[in-house]
XYZ file of N, CA and C in Angstrom:
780
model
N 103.591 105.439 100.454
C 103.872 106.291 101.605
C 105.340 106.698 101.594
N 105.823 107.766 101.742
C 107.521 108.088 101.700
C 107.778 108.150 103.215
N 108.986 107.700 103.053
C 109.550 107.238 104.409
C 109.824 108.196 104.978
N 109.839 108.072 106.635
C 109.629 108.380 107.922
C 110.857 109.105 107.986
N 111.929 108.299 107.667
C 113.424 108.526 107.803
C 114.149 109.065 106.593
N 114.597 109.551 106.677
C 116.092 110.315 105.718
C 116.588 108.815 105.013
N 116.325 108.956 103.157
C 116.867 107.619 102.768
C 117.429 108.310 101.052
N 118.202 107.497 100.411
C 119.253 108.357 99.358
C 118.012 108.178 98.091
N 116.587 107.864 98.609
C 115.992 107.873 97.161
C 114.464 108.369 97.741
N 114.796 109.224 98.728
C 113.629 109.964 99.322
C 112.928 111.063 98.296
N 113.603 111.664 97.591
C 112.834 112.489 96.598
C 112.540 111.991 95.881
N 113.543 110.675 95.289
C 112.386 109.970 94.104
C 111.111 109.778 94.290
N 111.332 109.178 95.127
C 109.499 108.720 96.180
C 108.827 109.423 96.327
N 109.323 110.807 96.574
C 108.408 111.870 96.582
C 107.853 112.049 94.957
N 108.741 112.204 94.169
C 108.950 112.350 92.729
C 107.238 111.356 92.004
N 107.105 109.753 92.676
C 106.730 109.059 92.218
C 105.100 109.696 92.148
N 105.331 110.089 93.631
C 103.584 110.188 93.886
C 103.215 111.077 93.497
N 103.909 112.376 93.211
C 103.375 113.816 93.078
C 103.353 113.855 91.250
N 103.954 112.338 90.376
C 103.938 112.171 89.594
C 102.427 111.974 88.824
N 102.165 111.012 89.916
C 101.062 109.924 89.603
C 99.725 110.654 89.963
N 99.651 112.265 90.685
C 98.982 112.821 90.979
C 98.370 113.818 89.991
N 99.679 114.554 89.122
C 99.652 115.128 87.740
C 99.367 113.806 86.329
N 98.789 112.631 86.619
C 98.671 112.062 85.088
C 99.263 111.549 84.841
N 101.245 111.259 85.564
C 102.334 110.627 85.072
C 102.895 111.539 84.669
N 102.933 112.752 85.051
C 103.833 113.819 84.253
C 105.316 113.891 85.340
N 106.152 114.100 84.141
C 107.812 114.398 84.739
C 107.730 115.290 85.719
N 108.523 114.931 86.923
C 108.476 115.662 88.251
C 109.581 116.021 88.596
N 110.563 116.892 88.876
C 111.508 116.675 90.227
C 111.089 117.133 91.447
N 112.256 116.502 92.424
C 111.980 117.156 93.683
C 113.455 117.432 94.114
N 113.168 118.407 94.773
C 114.568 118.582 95.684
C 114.500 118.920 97.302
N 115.278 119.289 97.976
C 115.300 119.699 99.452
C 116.318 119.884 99.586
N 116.569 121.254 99.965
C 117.669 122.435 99.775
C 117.108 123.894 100.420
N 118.548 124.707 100.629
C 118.161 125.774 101.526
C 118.411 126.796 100.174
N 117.491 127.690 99.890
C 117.570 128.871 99.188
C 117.263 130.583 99.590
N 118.029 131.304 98.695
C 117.355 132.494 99.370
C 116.189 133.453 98.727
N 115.663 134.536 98.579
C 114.517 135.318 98.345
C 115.038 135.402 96.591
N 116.139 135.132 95.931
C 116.061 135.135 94.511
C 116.744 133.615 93.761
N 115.939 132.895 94.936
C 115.842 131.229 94.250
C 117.267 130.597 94.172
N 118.522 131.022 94.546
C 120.062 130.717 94.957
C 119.878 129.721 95.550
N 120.775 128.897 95.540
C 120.866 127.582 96.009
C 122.046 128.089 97.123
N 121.833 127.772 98.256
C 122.703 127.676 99.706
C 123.145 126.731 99.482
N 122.222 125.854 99.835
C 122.737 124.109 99.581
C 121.644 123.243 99.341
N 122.373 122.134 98.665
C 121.378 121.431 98.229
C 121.484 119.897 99.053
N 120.543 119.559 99.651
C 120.849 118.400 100.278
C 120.536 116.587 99.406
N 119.160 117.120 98.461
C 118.563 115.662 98.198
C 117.832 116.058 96.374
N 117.955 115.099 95.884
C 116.958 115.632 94.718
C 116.421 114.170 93.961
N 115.372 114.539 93.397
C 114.683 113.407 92.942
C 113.334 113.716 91.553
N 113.893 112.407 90.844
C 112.966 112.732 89.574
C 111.867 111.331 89.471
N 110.608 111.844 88.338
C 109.924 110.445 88.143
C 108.845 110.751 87.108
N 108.720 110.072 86.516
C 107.772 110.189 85.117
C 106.992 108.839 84.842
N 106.040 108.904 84.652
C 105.008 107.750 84.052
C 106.146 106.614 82.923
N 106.184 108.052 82.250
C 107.193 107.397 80.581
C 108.545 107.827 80.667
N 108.935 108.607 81.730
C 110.529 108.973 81.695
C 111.828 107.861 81.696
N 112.453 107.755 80.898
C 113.598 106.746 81.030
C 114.394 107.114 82.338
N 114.976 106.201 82.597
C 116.109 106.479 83.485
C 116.983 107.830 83.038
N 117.760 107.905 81.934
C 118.408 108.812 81.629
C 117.478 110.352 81.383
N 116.216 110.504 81.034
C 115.693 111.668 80.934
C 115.093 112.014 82.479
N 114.902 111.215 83.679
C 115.038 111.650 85.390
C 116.647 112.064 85.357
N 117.415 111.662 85.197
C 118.730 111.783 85.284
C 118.825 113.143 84.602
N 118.410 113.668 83.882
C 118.888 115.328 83.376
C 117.688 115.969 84.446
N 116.504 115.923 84.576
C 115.878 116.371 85.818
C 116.797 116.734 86.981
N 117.417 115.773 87.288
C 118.347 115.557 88.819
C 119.289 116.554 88.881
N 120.491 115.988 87.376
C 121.261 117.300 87.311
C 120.425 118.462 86.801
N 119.531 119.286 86.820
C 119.324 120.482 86.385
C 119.234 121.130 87.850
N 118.794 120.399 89.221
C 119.059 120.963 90.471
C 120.624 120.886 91.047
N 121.166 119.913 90.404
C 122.705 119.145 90.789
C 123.651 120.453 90.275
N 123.046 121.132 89.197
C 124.871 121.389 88.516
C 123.675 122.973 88.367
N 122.814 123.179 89.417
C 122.519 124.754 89.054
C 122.766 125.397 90.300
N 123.109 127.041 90.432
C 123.193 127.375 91.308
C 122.359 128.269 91.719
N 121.546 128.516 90.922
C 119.676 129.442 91.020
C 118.620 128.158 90.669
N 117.962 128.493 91.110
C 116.625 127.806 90.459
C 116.076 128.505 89.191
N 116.629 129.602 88.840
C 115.959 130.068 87.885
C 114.629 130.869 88.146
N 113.954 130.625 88.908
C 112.832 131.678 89.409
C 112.275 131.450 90.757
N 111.600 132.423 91.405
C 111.777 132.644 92.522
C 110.266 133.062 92.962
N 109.803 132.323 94.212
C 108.149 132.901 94.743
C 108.508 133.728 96.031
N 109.827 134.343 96.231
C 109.860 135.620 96.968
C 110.910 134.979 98.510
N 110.652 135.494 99.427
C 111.652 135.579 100.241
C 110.968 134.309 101.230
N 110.881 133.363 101.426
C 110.908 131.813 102.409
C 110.155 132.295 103.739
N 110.570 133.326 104.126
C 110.970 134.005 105.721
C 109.223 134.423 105.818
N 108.783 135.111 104.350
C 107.357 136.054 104.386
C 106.233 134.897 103.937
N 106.419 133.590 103.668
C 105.145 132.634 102.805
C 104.325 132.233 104.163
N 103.505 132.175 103.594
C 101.977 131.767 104.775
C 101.902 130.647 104.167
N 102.233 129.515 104.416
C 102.482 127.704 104.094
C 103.132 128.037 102.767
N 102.553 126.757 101.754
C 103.309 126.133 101.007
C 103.055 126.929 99.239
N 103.593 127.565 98.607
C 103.437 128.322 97.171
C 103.451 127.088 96.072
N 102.470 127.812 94.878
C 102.707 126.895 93.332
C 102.188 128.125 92.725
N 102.528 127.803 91.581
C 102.873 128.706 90.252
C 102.668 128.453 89.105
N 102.370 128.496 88.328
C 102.287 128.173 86.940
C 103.839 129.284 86.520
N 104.844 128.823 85.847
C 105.854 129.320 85.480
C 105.775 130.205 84.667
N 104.804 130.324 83.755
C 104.478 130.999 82.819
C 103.811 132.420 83.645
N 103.232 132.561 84.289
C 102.879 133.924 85.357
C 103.441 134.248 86.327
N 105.236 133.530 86.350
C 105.917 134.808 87.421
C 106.874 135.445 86.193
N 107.549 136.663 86.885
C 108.256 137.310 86.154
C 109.338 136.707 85.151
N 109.695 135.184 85.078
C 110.810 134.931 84.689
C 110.391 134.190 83.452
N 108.938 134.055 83.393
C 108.463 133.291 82.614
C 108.816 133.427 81.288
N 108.868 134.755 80.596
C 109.358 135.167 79.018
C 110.406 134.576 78.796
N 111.703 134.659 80.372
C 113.301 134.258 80.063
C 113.100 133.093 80.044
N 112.387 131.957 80.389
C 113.006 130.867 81.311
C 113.262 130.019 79.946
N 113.163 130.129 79.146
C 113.664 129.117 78.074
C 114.932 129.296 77.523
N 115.358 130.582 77.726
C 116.745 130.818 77.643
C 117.883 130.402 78.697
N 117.208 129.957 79.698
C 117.945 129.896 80.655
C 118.259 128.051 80.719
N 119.626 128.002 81.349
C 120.227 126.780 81.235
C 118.638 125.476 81.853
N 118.206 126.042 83.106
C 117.249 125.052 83.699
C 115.863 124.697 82.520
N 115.968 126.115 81.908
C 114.433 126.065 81.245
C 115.201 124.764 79.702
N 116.529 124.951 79.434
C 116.637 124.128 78.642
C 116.383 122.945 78.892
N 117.265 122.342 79.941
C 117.247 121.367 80.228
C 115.866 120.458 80.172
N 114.849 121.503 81.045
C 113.147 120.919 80.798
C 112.802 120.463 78.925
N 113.480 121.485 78.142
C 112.933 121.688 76.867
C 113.502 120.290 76.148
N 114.727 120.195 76.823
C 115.497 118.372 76.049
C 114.766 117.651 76.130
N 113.869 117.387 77.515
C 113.020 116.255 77.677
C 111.413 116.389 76.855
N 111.141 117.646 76.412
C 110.322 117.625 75.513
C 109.787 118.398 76.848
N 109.587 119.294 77.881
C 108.660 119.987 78.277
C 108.684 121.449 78.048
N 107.802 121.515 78.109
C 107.062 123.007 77.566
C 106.454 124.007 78.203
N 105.811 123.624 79.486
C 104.934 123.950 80.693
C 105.551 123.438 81.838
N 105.549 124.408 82.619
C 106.049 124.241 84.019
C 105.393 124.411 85.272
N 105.025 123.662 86.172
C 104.377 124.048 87.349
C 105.241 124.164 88.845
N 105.558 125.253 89.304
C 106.569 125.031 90.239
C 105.545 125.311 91.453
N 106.703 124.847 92.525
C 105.850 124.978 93.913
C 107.296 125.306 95.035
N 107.029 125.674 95.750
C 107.907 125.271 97.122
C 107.120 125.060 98.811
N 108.185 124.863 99.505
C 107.711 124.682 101.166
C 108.490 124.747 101.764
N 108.430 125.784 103.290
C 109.356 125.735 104.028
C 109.339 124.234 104.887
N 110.298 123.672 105.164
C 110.354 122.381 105.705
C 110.004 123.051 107.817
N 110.741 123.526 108.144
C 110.544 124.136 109.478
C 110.863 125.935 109.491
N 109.960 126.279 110.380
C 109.940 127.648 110.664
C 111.387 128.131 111.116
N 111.839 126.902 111.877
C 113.604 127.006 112.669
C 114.078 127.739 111.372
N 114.425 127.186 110.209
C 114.844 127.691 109.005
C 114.222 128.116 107.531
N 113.571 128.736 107.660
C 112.622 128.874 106.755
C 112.952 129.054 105.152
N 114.414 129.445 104.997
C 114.844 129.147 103.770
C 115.306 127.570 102.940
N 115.200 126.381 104.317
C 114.992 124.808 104.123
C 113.987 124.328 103.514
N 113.636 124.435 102.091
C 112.367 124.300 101.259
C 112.446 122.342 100.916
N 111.671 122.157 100.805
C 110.903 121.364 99.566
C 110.647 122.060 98.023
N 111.091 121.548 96.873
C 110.741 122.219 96.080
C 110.240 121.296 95.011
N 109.396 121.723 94.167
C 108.421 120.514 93.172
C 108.441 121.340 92.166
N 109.232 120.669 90.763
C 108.853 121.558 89.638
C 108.037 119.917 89.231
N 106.574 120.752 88.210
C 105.860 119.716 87.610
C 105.975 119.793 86.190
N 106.183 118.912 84.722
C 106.477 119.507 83.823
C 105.315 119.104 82.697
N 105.126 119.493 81.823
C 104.095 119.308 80.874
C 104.383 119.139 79.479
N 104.230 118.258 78.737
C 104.904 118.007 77.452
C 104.393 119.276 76.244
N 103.133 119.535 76.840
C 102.210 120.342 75.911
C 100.898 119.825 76.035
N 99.873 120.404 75.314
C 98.557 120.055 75.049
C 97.941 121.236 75.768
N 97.138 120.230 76.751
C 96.473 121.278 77.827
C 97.020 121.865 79.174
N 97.483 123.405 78.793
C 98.034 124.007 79.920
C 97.736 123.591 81.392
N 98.883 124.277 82.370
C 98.196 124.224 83.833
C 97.373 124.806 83.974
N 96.514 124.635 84.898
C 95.123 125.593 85.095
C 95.314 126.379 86.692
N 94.766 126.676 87.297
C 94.334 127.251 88.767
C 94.203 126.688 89.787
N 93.259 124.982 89.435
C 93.037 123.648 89.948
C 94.522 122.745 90.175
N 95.818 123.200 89.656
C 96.590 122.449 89.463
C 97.409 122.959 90.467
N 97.092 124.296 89.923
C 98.360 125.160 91.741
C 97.744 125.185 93.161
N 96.228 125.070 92.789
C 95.819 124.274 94.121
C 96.312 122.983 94.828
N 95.689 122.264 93.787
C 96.468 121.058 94.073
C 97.523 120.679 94.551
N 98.579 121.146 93.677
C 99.841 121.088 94.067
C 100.456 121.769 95.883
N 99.934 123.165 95.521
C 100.136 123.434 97.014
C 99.565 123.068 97.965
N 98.290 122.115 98.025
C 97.629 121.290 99.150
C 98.456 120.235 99.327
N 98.956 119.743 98.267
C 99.603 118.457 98.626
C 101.255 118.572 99.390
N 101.865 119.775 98.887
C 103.051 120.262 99.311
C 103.106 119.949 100.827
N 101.932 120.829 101.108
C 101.988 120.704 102.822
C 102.583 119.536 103.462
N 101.481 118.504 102.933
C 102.091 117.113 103.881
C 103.248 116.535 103.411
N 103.829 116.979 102.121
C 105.076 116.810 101.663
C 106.193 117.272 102.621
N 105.644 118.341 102.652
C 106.723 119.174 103.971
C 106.816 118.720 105.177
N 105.601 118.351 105.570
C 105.954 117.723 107.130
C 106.451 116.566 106.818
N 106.275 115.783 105.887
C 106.707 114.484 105.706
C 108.577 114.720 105.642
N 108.759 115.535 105.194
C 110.183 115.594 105.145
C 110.847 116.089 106.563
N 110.488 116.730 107.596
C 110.441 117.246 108.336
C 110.664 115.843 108.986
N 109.864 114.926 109.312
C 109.612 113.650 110.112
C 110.937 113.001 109.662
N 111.555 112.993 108.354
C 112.787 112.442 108.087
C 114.426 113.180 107.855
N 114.003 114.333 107.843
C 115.699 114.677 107.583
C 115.413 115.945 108.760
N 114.556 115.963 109.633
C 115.029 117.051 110.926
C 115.240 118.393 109.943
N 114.998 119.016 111.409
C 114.563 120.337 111.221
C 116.135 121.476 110.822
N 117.411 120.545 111.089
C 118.148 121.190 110.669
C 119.437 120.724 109.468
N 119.862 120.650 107.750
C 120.165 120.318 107.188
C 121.121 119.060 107.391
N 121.633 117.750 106.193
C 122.223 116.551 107.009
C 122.793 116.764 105.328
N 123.876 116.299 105.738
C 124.754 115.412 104.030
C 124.300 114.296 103.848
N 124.780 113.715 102.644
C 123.907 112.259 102.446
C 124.733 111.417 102.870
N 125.419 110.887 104.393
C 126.075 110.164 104.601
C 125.157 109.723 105.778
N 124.196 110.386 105.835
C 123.293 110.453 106.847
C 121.872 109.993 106.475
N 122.000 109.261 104.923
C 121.151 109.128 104.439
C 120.894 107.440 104.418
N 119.916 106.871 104.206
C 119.848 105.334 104.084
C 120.017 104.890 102.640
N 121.169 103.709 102.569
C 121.170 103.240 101.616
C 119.856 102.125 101.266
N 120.187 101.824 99.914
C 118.987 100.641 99.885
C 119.054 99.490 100.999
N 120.360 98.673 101.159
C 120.484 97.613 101.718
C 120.081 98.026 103.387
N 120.379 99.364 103.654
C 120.273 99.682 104.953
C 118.734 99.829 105.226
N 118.253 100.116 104.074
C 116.493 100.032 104.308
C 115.814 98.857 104.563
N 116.529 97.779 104.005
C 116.023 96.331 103.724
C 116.404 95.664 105.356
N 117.721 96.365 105.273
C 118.168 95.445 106.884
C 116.681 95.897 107.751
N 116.751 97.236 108.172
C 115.782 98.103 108.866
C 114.124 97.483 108.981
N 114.120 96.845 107.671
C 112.709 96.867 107.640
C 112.628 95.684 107.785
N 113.515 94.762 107.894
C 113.974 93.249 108.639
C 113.497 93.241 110.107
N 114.255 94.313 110.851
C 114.125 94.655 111.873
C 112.851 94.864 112.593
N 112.028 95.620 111.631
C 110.769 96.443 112.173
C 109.992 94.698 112.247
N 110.080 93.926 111.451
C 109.341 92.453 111.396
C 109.716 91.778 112.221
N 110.751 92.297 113.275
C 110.835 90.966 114.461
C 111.957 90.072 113.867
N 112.612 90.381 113.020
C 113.946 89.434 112.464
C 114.814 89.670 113.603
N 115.534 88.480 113.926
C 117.065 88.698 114.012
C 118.609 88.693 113.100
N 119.608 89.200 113.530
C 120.691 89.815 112.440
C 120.991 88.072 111.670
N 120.965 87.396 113.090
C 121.054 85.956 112.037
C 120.276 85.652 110.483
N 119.096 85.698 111.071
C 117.664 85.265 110.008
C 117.782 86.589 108.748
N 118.301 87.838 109.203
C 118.396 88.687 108.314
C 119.133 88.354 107.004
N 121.099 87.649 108.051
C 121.823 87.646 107.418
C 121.395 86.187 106.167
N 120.628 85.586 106.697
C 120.125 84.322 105.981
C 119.525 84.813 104.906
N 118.462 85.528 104.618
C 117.416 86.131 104.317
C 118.376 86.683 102.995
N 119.426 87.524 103.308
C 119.818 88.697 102.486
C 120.929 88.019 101.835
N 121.329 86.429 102.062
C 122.637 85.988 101.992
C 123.634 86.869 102.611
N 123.628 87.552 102.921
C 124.812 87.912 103.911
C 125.894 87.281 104.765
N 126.661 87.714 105.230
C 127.270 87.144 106.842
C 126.497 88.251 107.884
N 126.521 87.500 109.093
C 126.074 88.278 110.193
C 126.991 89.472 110.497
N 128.492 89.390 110.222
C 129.344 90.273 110.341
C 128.461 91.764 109.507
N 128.293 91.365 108.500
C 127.784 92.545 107.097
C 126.585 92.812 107.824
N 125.707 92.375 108.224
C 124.390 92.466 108.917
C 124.571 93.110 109.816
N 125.560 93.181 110.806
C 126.021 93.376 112.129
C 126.338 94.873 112.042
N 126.478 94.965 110.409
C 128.092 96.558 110.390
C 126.683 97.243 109.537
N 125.587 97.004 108.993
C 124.648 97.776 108.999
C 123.945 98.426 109.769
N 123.401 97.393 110.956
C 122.947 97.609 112.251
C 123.106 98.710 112.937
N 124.604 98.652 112.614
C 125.314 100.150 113.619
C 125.314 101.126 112.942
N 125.412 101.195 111.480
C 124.823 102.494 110.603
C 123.798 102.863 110.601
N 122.791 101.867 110.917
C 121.162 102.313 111.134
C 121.190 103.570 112.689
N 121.653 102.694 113.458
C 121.632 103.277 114.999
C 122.146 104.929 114.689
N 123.437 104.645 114.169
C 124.071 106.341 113.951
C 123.541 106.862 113.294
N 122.875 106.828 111.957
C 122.527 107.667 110.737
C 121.341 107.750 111.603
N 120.077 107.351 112.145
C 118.804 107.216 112.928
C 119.147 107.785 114.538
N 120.685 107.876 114.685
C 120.542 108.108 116.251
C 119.597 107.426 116.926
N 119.371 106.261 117.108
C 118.689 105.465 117.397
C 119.831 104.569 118.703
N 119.126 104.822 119.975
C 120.197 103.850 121.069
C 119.649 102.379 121.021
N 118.617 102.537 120.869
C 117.648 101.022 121.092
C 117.206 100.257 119.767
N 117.022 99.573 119.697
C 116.461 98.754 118.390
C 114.928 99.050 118.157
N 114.183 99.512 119.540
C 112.597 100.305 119.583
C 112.838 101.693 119.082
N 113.947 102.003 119.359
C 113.934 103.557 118.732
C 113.768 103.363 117.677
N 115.064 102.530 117.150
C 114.962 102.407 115.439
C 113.421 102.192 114.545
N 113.330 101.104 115.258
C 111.822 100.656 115.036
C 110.886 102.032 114.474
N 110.994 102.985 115.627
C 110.242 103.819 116.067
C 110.337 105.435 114.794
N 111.208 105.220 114.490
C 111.966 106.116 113.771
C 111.241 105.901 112.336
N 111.907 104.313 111.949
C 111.291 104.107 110.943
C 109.660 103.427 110.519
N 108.919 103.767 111.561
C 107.336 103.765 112.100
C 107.100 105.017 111.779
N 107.564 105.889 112.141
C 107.573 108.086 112.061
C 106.888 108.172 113.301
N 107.408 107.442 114.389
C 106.686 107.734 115.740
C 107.824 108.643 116.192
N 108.467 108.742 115.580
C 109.616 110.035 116.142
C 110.154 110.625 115.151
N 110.427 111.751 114.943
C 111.047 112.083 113.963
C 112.709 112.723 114.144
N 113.248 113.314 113.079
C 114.320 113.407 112.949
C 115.271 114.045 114.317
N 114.566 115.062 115.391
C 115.264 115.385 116.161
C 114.655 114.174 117.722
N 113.876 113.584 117.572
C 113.744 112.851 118.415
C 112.421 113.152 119.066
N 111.933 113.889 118.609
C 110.339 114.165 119.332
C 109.246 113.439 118.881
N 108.687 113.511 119.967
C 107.018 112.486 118.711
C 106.887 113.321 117.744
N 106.496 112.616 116.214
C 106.172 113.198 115.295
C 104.920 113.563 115.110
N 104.496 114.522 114.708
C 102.978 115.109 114.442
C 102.417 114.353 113.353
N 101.359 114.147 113.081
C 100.870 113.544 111.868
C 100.683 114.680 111.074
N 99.785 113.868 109.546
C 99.784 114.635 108.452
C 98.359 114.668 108.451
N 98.200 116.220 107.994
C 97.295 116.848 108.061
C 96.078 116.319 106.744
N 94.939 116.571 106.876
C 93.998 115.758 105.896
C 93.509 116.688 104.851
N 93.945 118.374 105.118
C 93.993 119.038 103.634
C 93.971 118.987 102.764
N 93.542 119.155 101.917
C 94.321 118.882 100.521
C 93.775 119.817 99.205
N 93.683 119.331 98.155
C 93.330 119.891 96.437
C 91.803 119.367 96.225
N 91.519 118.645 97.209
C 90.490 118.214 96.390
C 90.634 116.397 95.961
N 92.383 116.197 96.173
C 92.569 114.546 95.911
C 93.238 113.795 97.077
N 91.784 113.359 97.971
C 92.818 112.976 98.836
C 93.618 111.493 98.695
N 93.891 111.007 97.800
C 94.744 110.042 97.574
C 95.706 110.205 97.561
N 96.258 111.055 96.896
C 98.155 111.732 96.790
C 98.407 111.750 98.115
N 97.006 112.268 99.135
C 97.772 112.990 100.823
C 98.210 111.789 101.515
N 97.437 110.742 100.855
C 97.386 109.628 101.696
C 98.844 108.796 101.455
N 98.944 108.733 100.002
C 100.196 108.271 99.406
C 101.631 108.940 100.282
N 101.326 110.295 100.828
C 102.468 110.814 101.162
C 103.080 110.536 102.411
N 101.835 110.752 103.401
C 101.931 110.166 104.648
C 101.200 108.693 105.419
């Protein structure tokens, strides 16, 4: 399930499942504001994951959203999509270039060949605030029709899922949860106290204490039920009850389930 809340390895997670949905095939993800010719505004989060990917071949995934300032191709203007787009890369216009191009290399180092892209507006408030999923393919048997289905059924609850954690309007990653801050948190959600935590984690209560209050601020959380609550997805990022996730899908509903 990917978390409720805004955390610094939220796209991996996303990365993992939408991995495990394609076969184990190399994934990134990102969440970033773009415009109608795939420009990067800003980029807030990005995340890679592969069945067989090393650490270092997610790591050129990451930077190919990190150190680009286009995406390289584009499913049109954010503002005009009726939900969530996928593509087979090879049938939009950029498809002949994209191997020339710095991103299409980068895919080609890791040995991919085939590309399945997708996007999602995260909220209507901003509709250029996407989710974006490139899927990659080493070779063999192309994407098919079934796959951009797929993919864009599953996007959906991807999108609200992100929506429930980083709010409807963009955050830097200082606003993001570290690991240890997840572990304190989820201490919390079990009825721990900062003592038993600090026991738990070897800590001092002081260190326990100075997480606590990063949870509250980064979560805007006044109460320790908020927090709770936050990281439950009984509220989401601006503070409203969160909507659930919708039971749509491709045809697999396991991925939907994995997401939300």
């Amino acid at each position: 399930m990917l978390p409720a809340i805004a955390t610094q390895d939220w796209c991996d997670r996303a990365a993992v499942v939408l991995s495990k949905l394609f076969d184990g095939a190399p994934v990134g993800v990102a969440i970033g504001e773009i415009d109608a010719s795939g420009t990067f505004l800003r980029l807030e989060s990005v995340g890679a994951a592969g069945a067989v990917l090393s650490a270092e071949k997610q790591d050129v995934i990451r930077r190919r959203f990190e150190m680009a300032t286009k995406l390289g191709w584009t499913l049109g203007e954010p503002s005009t999509w009726n939900g969530p787009l996928a593509a087979r890369l090879a049938d939009l216009p950029v498809g002949l270039s994209w191997a020339a191009q710095e991103a299409g290399r980068q895919w080609a180092n890791i040995g991919v060949s085939e590309l399945l892209v997708g996007a999602a507006t995260i909220s209507p408030q901003r509709p250029g605030r996407v989710v974006i999923i490139e899927v990659g393919r080493p070779g063999g048997r192309p994407f098919e029709d079934a796959d951009t289905t797929t993919l864009s059924g599953v996007m959906r609850a991807v999108a609200r899922r992100a929506f429930k954690a980083f709010g409807p309007d963009p955050i830097s990653s200082n606003r993001m949860l570290t690991p240890r801050e997840q572990e304190v948190l989820s201490r919390l959600a079990l009825g721990e106290s900062v003592k038993e935590i600090a026991v738990r984690l070897d800590r001092s209560p002081h260190t326990v204490h100075d997480h606590v209050k990063a949870l509250h601020r980064k979560l805007q959380a006044s109460s320790r039920g908020a927090l709770i609550a936050r990281a439950l997805g009984y509220l989401s990022a601006d503070g409203a009850a969160a909507p659930g996730i919708p039971e749509h899908n491709g045809g697999r509903t396991g991925a939907i389930a994995s997401v939300g």
